[in-house]
Coordinates of C-alpha atoms in Angstrom, one line a residue:
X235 CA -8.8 0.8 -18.8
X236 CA -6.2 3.9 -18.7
X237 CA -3.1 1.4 -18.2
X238 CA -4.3 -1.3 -20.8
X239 CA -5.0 1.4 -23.2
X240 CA -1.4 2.9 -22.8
X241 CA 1.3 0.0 -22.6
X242 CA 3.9 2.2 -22.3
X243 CA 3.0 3.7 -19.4
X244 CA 5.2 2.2 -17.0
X245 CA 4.8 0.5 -13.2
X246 CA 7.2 2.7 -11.8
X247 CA 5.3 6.3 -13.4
X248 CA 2.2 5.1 -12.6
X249 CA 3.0 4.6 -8.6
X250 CA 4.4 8.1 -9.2
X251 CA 1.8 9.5 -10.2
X252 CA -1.0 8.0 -7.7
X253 CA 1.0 8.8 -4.9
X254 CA 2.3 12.2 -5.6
X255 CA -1.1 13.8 -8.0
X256 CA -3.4 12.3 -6.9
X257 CA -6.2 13.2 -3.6
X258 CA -5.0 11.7 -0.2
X259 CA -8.8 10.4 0.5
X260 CA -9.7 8.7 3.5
X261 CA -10.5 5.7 2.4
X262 CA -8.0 4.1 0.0
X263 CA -6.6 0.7 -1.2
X264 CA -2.9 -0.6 -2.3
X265 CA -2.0 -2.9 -4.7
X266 CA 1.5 -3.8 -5.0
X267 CA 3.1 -5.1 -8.1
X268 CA 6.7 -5.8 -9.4
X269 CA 6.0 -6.0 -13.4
X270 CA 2.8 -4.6 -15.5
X271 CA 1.4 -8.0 -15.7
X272 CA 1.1 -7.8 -11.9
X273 CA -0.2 -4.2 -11.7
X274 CA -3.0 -5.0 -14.0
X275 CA -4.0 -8.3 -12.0
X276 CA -4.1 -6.6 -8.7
X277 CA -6.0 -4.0 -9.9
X278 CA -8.7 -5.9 -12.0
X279 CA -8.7 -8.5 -8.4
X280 CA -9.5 -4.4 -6.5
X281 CA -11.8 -3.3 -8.6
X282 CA -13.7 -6.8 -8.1
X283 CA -13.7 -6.8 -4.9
X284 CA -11.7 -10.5 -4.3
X285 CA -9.5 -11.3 -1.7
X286 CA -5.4 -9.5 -1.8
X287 CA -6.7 -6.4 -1.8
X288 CA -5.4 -4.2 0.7
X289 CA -8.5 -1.7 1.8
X290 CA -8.5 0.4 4.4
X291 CA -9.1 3.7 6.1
X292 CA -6.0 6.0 6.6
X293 CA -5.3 7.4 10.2
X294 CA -3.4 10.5 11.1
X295 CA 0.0 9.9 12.8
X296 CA 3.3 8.2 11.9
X297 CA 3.8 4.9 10.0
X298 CA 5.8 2.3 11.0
X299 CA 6.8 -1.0 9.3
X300 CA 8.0 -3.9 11.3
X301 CA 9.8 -6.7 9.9
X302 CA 10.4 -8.8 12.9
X303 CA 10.5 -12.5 11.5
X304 CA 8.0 -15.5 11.7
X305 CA 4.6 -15.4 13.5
X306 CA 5.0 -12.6 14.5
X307 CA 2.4 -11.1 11.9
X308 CA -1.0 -9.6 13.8
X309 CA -2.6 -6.8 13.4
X310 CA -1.7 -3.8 16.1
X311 CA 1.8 -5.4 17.0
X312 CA 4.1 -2.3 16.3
X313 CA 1.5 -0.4 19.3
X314 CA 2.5 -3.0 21.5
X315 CA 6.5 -2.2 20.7
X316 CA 5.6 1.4 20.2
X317 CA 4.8 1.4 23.9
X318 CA 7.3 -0.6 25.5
X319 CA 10.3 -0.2 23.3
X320 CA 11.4 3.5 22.7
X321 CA 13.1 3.2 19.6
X322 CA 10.2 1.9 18.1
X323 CA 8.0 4.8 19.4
X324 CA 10.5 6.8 17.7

């Protein structure tokens, strides 16, 4: 309701602003977005609870993300590198 309300509030200020004022809670969800149209989508399909949201609960310790090509995608792979490639424990 905030963002519709105020168009000219802008993607970029408004990723800003979550990340840097607002409560690092345990619990939290993402929504990515390139334009506003996008923003609002992802945040309307969050706050509805449908599928493309990205919930989850946030751990202590560093993040990593791994890019390593096709099929390679599954959930706890960069712990399996972490462990037997150093540079990616790094």
């Amino acid at each position: 309701e905030h963002l519709l309300a105020r168009p000219e509030i802008s993607v970029l200020d408004t990723a800003f602003s979550a990340a840097t004022t607002r409560a690092h809670l345990e619990h939290r969800a993402v929504v990515t977005a390139a334009d506003r149209e996008s923003l609002l989508a992802g945040l309307l399909a969050l706050s509805a609870g449908e599928p493309g949201s990205v919930v989850g609960c946030a751990l202590s310790g560093k993040t990593a993300f791994v890019f390593s090509g096709q099929g390679a995608q599954r959930a706890r792979m960069g712990v399996g590198l972490a462990r037997v490639f150093p540079v990616f424990a790094r």
